[in-house]
Structures are given as C-alpha cells and as structure tokens.
PDB file of C-alpha atoms in Angstrom:
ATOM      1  CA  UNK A   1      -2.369  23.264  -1.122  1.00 50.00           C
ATOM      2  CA  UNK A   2      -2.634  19.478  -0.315  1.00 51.00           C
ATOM      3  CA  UNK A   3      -1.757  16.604  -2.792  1.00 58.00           C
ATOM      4  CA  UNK A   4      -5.269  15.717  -3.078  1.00 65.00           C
ATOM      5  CA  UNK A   5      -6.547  19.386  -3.977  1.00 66.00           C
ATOM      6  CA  UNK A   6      -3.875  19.355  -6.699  1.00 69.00           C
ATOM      7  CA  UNK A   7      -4.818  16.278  -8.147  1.00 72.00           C
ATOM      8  CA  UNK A   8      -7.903  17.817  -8.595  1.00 78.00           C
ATOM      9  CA  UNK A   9      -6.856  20.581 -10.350  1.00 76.00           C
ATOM     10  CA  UNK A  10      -4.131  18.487 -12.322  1.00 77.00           C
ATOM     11  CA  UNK A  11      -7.150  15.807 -13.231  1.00 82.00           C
ATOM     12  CA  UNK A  12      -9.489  18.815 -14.871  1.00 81.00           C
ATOM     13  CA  UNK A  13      -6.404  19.781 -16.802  1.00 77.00           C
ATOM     14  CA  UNK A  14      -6.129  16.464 -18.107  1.00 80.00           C
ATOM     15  CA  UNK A  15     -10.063  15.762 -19.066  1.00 84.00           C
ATOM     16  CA  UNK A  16     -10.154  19.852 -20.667  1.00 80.00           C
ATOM     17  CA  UNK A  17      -6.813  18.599 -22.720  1.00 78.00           C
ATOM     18  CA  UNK A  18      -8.667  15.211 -23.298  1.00 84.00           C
ATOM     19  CA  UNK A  19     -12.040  16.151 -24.486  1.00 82.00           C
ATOM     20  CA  UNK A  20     -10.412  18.336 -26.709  1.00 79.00           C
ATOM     21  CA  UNK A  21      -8.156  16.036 -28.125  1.00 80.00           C
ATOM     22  CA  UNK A  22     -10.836  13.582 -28.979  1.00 86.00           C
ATOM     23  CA  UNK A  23     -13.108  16.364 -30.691  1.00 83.00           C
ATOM     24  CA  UNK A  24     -10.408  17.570 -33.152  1.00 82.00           C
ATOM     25  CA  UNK A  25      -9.040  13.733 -33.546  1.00 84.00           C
ATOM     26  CA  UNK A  26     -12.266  12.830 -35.399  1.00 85.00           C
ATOM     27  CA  UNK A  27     -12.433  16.793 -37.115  1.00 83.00           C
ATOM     28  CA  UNK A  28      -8.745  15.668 -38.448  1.00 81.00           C
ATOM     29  CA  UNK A  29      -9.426  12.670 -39.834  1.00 84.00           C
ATOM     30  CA  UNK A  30     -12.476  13.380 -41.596  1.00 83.00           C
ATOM     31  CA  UNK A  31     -10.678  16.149 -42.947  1.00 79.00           C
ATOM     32  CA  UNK A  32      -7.938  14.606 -43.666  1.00 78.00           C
ATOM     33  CA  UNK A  33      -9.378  11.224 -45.537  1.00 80.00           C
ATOM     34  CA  UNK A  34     -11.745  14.185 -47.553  1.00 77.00           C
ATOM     35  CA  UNK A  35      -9.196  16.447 -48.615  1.00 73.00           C
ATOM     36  CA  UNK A  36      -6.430  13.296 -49.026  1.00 74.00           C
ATOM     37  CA  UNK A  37      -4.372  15.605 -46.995  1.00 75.00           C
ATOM     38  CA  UNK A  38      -1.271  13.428 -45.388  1.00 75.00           C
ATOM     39  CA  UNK A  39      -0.728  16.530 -43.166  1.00 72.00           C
ATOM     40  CA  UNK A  40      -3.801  16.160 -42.135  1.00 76.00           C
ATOM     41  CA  UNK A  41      -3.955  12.820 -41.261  1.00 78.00           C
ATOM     42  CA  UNK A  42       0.158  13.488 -39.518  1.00 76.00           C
ATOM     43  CA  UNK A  43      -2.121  15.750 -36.840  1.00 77.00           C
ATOM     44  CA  UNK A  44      -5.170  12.918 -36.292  1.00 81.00           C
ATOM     45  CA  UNK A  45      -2.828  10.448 -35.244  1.00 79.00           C
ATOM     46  CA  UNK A  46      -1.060  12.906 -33.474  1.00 76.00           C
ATOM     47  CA  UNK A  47      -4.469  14.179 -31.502  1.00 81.00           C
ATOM     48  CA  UNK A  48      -4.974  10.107 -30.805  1.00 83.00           C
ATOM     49  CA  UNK A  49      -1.729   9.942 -29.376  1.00 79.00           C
ATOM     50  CA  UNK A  50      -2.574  12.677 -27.295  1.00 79.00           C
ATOM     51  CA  UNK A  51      -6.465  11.058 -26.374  1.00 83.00           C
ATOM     52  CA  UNK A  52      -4.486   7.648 -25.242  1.00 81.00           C
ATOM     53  CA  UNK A  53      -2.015   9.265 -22.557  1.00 78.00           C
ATOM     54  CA  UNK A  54      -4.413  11.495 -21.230  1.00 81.00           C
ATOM     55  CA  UNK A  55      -6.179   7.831 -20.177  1.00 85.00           C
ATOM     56  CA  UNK A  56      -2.615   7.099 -19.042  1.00 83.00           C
ATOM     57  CA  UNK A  57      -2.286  10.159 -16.860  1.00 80.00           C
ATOM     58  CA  UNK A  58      -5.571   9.781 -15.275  1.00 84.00           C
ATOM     59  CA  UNK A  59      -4.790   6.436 -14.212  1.00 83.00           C
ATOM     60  CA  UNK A  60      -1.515   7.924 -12.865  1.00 81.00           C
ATOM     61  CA  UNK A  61      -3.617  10.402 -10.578  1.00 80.00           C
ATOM     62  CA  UNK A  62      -5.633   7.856  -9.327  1.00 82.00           C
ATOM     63  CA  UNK A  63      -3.243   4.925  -8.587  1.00 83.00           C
ATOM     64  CA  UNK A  64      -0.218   7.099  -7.575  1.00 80.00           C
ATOM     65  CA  UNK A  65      -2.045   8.359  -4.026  1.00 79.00           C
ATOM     66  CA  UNK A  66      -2.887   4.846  -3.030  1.00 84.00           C
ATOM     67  CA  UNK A  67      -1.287   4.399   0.495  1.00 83.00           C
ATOM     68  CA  UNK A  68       1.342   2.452   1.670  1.00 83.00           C
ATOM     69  CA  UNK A  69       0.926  -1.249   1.884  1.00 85.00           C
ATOM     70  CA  UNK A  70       3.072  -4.301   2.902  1.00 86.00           C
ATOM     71  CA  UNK A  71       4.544  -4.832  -0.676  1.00 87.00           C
ATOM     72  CA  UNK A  72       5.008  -1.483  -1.063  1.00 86.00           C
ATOM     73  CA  UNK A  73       6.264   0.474   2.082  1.00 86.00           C
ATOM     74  CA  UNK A  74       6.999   3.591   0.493  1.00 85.00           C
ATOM     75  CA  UNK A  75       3.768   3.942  -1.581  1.00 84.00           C
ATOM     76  CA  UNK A  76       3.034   4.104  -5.172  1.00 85.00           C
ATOM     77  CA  UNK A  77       3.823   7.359  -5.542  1.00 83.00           C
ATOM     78  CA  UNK A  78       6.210   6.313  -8.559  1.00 86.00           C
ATOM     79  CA  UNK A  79       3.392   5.259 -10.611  1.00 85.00           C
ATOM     80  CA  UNK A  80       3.214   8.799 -11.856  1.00 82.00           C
ATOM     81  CA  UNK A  81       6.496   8.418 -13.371  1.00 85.00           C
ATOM     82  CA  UNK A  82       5.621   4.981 -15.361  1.00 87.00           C
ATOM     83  CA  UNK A  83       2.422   6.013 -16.338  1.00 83.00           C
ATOM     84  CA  UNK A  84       4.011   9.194 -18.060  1.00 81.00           C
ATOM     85  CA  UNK A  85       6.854   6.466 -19.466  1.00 85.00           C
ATOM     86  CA  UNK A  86       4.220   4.961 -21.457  1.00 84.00           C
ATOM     87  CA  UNK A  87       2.336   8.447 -22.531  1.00 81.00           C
ATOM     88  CA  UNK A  88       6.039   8.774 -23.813  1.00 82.00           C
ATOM     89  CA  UNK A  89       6.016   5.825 -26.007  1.00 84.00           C
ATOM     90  CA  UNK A  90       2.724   6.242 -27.120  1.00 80.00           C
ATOM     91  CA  UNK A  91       3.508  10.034 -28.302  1.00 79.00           C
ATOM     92  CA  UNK A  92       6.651   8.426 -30.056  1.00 80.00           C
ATOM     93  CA  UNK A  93       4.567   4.916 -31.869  1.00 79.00           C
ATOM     94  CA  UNK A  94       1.399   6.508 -32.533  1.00 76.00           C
ATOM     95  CA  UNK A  95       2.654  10.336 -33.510  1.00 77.00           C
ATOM     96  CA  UNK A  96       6.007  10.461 -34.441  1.00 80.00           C
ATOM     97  CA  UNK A  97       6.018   7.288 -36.391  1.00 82.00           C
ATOM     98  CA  UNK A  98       2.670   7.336 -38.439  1.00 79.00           C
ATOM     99  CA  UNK A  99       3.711  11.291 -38.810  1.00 80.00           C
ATOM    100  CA  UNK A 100       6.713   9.601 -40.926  1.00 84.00           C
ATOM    101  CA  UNK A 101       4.945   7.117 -42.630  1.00 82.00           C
ATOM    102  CA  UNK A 102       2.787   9.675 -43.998  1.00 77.00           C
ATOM    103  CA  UNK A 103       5.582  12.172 -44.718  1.00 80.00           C
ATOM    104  CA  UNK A 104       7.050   9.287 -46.862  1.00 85.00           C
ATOM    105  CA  UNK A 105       4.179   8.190 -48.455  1.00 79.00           C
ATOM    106  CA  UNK A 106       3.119  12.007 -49.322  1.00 74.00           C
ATOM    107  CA  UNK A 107       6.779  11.919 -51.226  1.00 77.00           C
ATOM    108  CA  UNK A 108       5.716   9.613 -53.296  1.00 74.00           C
ATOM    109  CA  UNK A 109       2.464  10.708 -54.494  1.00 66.00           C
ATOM    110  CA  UNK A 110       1.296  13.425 -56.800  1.00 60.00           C
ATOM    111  CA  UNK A 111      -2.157  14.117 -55.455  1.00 56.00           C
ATOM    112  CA  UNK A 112      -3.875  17.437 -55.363  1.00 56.00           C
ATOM    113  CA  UNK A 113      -6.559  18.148 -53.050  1.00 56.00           C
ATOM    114  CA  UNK A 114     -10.116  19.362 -54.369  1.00 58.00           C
ATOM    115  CA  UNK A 115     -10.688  23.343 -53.343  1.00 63.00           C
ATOM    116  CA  UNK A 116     -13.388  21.810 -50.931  1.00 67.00           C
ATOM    117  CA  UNK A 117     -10.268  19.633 -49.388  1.00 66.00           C
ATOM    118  CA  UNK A 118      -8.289  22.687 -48.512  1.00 72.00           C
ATOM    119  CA  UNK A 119     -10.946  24.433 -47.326  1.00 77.00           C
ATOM    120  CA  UNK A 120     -12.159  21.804 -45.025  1.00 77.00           C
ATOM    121  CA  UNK A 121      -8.861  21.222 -43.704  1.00 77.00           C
ATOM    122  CA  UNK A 122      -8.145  24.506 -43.379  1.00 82.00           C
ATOM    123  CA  UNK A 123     -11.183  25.197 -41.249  1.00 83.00           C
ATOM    124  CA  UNK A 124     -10.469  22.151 -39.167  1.00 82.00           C
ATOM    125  CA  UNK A 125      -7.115  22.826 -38.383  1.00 82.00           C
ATOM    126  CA  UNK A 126      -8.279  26.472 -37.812  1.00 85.00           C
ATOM    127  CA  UNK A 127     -10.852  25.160 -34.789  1.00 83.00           C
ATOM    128  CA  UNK A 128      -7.830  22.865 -33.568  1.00 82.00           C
ATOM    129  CA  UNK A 129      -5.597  25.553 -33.135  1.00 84.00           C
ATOM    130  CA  UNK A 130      -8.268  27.612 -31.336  1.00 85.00           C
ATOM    131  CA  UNK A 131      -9.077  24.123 -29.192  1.00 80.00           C
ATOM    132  CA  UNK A 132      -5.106  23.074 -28.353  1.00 78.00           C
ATOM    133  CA  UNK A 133      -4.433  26.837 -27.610  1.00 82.00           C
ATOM    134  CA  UNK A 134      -7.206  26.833 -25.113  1.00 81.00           C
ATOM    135  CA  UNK A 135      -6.133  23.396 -23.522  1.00 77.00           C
ATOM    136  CA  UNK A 136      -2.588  24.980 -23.055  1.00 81.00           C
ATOM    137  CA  UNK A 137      -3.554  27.958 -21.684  1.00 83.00           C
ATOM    138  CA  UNK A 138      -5.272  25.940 -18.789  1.00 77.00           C
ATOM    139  CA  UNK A 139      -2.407  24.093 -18.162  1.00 76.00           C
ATOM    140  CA  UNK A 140       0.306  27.033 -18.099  1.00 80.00           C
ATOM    141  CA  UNK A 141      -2.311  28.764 -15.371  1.00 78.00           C
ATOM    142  CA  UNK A 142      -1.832  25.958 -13.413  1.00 72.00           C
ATOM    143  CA  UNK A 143       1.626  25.628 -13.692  1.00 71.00           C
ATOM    144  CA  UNK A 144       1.912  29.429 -12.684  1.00 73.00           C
ATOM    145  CA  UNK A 145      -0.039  28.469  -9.486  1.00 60.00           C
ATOM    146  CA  UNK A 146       1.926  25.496  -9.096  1.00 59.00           C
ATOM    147  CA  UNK A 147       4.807  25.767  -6.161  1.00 53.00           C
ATOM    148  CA  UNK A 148       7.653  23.508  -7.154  1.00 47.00           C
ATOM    149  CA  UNK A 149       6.674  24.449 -11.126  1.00 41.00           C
ATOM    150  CA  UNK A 150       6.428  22.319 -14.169  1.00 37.00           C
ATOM    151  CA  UNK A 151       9.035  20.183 -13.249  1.00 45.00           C
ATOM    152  CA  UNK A 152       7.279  18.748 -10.195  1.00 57.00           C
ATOM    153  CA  UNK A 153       4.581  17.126 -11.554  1.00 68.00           C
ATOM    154  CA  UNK A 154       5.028  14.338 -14.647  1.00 71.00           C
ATOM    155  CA  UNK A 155       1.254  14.657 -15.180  1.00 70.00           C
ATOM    156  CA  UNK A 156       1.147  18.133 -15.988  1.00 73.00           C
ATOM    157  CA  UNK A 157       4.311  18.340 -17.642  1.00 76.00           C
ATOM    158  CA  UNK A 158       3.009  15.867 -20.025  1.00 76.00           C
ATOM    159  CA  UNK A 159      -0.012  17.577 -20.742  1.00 77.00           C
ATOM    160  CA  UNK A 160       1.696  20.853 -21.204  1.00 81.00           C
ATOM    161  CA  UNK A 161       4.489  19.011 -23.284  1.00 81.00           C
ATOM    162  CA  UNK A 162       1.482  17.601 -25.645  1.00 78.00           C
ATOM    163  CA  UNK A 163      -0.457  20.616 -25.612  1.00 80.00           C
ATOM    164  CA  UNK A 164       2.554  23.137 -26.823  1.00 86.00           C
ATOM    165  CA  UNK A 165       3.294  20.592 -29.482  1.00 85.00           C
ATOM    166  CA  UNK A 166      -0.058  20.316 -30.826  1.00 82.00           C
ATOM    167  CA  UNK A 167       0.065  23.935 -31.034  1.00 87.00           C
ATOM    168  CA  UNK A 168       3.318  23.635 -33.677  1.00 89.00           C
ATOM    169  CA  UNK A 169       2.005  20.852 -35.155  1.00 85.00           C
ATOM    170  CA  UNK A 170      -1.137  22.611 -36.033  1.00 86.00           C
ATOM    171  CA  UNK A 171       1.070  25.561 -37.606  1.00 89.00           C
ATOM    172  CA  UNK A 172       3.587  23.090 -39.136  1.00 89.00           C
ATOM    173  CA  UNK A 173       0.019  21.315 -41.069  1.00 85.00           C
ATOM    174  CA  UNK A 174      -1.396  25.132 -41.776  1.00 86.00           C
ATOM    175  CA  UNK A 175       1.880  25.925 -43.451  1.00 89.00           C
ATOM    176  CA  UNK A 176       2.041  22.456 -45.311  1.00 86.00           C
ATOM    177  CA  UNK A 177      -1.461  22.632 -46.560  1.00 83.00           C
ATOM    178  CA  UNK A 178      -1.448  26.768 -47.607  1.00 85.00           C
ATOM    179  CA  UNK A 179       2.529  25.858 -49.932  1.00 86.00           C
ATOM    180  CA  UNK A 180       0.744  22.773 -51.298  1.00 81.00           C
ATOM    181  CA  UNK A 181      -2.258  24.659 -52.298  1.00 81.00           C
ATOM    182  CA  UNK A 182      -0.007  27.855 -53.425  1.00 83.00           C
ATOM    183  CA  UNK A 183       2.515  25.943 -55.012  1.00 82.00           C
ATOM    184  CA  UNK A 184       0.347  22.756 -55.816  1.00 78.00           C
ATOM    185  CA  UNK A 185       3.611  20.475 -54.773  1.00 81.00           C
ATOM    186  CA  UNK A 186       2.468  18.027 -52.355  1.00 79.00           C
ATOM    187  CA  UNK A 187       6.499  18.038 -50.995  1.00 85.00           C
ATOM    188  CA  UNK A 188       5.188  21.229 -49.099  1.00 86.00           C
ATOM    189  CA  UNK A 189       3.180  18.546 -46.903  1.00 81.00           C
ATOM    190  CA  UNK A 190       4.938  16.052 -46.863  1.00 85.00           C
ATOM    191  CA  UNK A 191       7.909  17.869 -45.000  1.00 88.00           C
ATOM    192  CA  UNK A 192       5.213  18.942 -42.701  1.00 86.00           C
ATOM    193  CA  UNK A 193       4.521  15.139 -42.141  1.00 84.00           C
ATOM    194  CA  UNK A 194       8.120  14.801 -41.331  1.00 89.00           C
ATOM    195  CA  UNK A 195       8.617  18.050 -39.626  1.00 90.00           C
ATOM    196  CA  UNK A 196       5.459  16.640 -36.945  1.00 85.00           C
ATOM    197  CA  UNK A 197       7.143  12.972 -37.017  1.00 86.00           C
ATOM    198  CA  UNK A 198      10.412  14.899 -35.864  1.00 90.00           C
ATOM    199  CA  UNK A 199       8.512  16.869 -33.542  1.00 87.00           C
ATOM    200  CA  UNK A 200       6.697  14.521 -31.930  1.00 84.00           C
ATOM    201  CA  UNK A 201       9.863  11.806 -31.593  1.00 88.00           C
ATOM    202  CA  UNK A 202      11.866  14.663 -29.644  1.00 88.00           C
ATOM    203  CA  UNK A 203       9.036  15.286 -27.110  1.00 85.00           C
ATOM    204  CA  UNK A 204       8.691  11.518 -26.729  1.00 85.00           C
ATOM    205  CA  UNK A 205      12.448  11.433 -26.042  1.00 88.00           C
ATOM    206  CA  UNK A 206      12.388  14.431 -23.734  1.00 86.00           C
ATOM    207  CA  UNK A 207       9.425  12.804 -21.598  1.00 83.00           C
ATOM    208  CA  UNK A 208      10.708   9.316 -21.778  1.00 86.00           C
ATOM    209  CA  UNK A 209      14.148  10.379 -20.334  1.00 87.00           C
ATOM    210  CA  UNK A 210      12.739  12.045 -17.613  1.00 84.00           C
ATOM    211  CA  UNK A 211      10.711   9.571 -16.786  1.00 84.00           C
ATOM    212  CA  UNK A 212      13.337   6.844 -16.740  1.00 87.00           C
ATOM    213  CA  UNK A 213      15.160   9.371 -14.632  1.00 85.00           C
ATOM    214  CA  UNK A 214      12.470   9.292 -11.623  1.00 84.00           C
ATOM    215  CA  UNK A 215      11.654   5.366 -11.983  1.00 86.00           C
ATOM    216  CA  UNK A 216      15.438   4.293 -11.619  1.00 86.00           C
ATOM    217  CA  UNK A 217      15.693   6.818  -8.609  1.00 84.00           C
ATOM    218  CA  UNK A 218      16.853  10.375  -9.155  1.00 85.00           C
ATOM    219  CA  UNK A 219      17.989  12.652  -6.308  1.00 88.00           C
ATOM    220  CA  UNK A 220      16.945  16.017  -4.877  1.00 87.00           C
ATOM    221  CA  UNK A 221      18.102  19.170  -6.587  1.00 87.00           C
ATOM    222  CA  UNK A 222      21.419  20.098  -5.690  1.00 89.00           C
ATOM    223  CA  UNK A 223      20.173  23.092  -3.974  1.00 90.00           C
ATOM    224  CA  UNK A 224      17.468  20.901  -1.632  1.00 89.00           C
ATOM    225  CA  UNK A 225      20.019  18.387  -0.670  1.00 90.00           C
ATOM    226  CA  UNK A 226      22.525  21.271   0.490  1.00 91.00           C
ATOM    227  CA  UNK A 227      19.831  22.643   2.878  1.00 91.00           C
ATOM    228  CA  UNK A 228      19.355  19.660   4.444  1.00 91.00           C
ATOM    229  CA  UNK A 229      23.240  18.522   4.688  1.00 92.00           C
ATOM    230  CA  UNK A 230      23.524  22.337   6.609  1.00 91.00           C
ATOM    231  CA  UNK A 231      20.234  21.994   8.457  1.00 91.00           C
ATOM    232  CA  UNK A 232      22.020  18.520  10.065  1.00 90.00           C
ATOM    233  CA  UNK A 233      25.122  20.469   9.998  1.00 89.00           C
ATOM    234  CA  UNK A 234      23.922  22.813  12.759  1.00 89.00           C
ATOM    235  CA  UNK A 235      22.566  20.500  14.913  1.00 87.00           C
ATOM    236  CA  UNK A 236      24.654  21.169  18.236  1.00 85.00           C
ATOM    237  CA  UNK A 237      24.755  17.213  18.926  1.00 83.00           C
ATOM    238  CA  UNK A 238      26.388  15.749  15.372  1.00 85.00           C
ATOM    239  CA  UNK A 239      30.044  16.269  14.992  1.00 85.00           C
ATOM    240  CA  UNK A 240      30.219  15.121  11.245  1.00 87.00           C
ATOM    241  CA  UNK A 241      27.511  14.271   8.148  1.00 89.00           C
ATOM    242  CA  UNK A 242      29.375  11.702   6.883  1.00 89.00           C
ATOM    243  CA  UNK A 243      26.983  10.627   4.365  1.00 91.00           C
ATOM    244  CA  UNK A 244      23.489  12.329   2.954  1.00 92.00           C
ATOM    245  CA  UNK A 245      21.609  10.095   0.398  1.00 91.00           C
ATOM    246  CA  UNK A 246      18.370  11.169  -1.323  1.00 92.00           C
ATOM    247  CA  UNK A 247      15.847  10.082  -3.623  1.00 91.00           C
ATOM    248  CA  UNK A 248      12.453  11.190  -4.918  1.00 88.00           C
ATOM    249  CA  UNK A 249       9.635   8.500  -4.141  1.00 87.00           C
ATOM    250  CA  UNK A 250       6.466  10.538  -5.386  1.00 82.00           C
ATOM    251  CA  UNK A 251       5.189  13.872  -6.177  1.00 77.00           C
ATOM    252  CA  UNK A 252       5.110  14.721  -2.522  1.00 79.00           C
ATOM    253  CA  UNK A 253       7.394  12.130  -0.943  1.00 85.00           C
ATOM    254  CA  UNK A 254      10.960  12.126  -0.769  1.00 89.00           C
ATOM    255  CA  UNK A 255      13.147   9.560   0.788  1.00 91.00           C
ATOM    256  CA  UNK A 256      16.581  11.106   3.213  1.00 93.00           C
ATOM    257  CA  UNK A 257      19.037   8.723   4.475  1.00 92.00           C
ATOM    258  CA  UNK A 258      21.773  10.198   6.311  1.00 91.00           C
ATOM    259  CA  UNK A 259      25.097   8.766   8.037  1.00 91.00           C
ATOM    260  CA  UNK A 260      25.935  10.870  11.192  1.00 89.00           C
ATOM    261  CA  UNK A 261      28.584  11.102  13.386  1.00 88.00           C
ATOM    262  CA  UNK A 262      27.180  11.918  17.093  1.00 83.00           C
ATOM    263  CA  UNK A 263      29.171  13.681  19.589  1.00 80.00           C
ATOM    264  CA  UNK A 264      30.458  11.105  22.456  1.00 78.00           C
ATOM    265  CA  UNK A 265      28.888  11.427  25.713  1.00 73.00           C
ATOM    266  CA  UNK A 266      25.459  10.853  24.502  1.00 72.00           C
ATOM    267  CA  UNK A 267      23.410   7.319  26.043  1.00 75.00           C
ATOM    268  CA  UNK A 268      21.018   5.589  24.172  1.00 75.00           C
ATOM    269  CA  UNK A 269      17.893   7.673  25.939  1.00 77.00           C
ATOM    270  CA  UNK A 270      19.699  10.928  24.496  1.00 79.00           C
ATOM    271  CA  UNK A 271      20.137   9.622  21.244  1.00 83.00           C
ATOM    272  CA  UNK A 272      16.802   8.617  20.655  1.00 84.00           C
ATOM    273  CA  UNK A 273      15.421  11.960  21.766  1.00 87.00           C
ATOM    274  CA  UNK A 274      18.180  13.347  19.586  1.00 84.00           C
ATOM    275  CA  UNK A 275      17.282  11.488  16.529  1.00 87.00           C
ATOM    276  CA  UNK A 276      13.159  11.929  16.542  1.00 89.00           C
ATOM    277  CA  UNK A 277      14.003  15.277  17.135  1.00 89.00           C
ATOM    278  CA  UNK A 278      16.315  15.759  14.084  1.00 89.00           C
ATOM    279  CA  UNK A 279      13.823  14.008  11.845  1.00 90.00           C
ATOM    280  CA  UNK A 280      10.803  16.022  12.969  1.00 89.00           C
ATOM    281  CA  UNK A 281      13.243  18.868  11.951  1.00 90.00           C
ATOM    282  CA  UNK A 282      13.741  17.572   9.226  1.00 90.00           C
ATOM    283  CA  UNK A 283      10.027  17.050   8.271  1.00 87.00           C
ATOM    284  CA  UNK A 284       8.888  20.247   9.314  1.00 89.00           C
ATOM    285  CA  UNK A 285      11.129  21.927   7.207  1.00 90.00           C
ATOM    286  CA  UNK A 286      10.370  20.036   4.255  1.00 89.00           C
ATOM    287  CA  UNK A 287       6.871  18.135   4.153  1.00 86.00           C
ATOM    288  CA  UNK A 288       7.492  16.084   1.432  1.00 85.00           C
ATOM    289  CA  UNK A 289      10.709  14.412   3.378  1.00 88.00           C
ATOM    290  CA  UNK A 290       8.693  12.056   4.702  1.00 87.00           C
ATOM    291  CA  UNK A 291      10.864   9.585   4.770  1.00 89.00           C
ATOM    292  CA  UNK A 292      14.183  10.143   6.721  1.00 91.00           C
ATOM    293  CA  UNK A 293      15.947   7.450   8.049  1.00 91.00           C
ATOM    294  CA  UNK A 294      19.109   8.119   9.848  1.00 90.00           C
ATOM    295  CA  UNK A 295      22.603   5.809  10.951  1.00 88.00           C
ATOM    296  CA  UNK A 296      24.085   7.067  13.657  1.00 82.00           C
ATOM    297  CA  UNK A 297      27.954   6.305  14.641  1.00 72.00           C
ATOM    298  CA  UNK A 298      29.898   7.564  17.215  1.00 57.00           C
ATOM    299  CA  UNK A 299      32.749  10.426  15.617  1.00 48.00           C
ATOM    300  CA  UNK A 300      36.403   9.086  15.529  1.00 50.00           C
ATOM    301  CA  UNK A 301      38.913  11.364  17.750  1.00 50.00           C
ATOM    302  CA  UNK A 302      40.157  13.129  14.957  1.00 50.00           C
ATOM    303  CA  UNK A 303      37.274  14.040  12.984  1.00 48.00           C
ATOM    304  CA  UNK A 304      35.382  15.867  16.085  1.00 47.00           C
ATOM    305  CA  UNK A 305      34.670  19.380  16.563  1.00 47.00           C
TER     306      UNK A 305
END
C-alpha cells in the first residue's frame, strides 16, 4: 500500500476518533456540571484533550507528505513526529493536569450528587464507553493491517494511545461515581480524578519520549540496520563496511550513510557503476531507504580480503 493510501486510512481513523471525542466532550460536561461530578468533569477535559490533537494529527498528515524543497532537502516527513510532540503536551496540560486539579478539589469537598446526577452521568459515561470502544476498535483494525505495526506510524499510535486510555478512564469515572453513590464518600471520585490525572500524565510521557526520540534523530531497528550492513557485506566489490550510519527521516523515508572500503583495481568509471548499483540495491530492498549516500575509500593492505 502507498503512503498516500495510508494516510487515507490513518486520516478516517483520526476524524471517527475525533467526532467522537467532541460528541461525548459536551455529553461529559453537561453531565458533569449537572451531577457536580469532579469525575465527570476529570473525563470532559480529558475528551478535549483528545478533540485538540486529533486537529494536531490531521495537520501532521497533511504537512508531513509535502515534497522536498530547497530548505528542506530531505522533506518534512518529521513533521509527524512534532505534531504528535505537541498532542503529547496537550494530553499532559489539558488531561492530566485539570484531572488533578479536580481530584484535589473533590478532596476537599463534601458534595453529594442528586439521584438525577448519578443517573445522568452514569448514562453518559455509559454512551462514552460504547463511543471510545468503537473509535479503538477502528484503530486496532488498522493497525492489524498495518505492515511495520503500531510503532511505525506516530499518528496512529497516538490515536490508539488516546483511544485505549479513554477506555480506562471511562471505567476509572464508572467506578468513582458507582463507590461515591454506594458509599456516599466523594474520596471514591476524587481518587478517580487522580487515578485519570496519573493516567493521562504517563501516556503524555510515553508519547512525548517517543516523539523526542524521532525529532532528535533515532536509528533503524537493530535488526534493519544488520540487513543492510550484510547486504553491503556481500557485495563482491567492497572489502570492508567501515562505517553504517542510519536515521529515520519520515514515515516512509529513511536516511543510510555508509563508509566503504572498495577493493583496489577499480577506476573511477567502475566505481560509479559500482556505487549506483549498490544504492539501487539498496533501495530495492528497502523502499523507504530512500536516501543512501555512500563514502567510498580505497581498503588499506591489511584490512583486505
């Protein structure tokens, strides 16, 4: 499947997870402002986190396949990777932290929601469990379909990060609300509160890293970068790799820079035939090296086969 063709499929993913997001934001926080219900209120923020980086992922699909230009040589496929940074930060500032505020202030108060307030909430949450567990079931399809899996796509990682943590943070509110009602201790929802806040903060942490990984320049799996180190290996005109640098530049672009040691003999005709064939290899064998950039040296007496 192309890039483009999954960008489509990764952009419905997002606008399903979106539309449903905004839906049970606004159920939430009706809910939540009726019943006084600081659980309640954890999850709305949480759903508007969620609303805000689905923006930010769209605008990832859509800026991240622009081509190559003079400023940028190597395209913009790493706006994927900022775009999910700042999901990350949002999930962290907008979830995790008003989850805590509202934990804390729930501590402090000695409110008891109105039979109508549970049963509201209860509903709601209910129709938001039904709506996050159909947005995540979308997304793990995809990722089944995916080649590469979740880990090869920020975008939909993101989405199936936010989507499996709705899911608990719906439960997490559900339990909250049904102790508080039981028990008629509003502690019961406040630790939910917390429980989301702490949640949510980990996730942000999780995606954030990762991010950060990819923008500052992470290599190829071990595994990947062995293949190509053997592929060059067997190539009956280099006597040595001396050197084999990677680094991811996009979903589907990788950057290989690679220090070879040619056997002598070789003039400059052979060597150029030599090297466009090694990176067409190279290419053919992996598409998304599309980058490979090789320094050729002659191999010192010693070090020849």
């Amino acid at each position: 499947m192309s890039g483009q063709a999954k960008d489509r499929k990764t952009r419905v993913t997002v606008l399903v997870a979106l539309g449903a997001n905004l839906f049970i934001a606004a159920a939430k926080a009706v809910a939540g402002l009726v019943a006084g219900s600081p659980a309640l209120l954890s999850e709305a923020a949480h759903s508007v986190a969620d609303s805000m980086n689905e923006v930010f992922l769209l605008a990832a699909l859509r800026r991240s396949r622009r081509p190559a230009d003079q400023r940028h040589p190597f395209g913009y496929g790493k706006e994927r990777y900022f775009w999910s940074l700042l999901a990350a930060v949002g999930i962290f500032v907008m979830g995790g932290c008003f989850s805590f505020v509202q934990g804390i202030d729930a501590l402090h108060s000695h409110h008891r929601e109105s039979t109508v307030g549970y049963v509201a909430g209860l509903a709601v949450l209910g129709v938001s469990l039904a709506a996050e567990g159909g947005s995540l079931l979308r997304a793990l399809h995809q990722v089944r379909g995916q080649r590469g899996g979740i880990g090869s796509d920020p975008a939909l990682r993101t989405v199936v990060a936010e989507d499996s943590t709705a899911v608990l943070g719906v439960l997490l509110a559900l339990a909250g609300m049904v102790l508080h009602m039981v028990t008629g201790r509003e502690v019961w929802e406040a630790t939910a509160s917390l429980s989301i806040g702490l949640l949510l903060v980990y996730v942000a942490y999780r995606l954030g890293k990762d991010a950060r990984d990819q923008l500052i320049g992470e290599a190829v799996d071990p595994e990947l970068r062995d293949s190509i180190r053997a592929l060059l290996d067997h190539q009956p005109e280099i006597d040595r790799v001396a050197d084999l640098l990677t680094m991811r530049l996009g979903l589907d672009s990788t950057l290989v820079a690679a220090r070879i040691d040619l056997r002598p003999g070789l003039d400059s005709e052979d060597v150029e035939l030599v090297c466009e064939r090694i990176k067409a290899s190279v290419a053919h064998t992996w598409p998304t090296a599309d980058q490979v950039f090789l320094d050729i040296t002659d191999a010192p007496p010693n070090t020849r086969r």
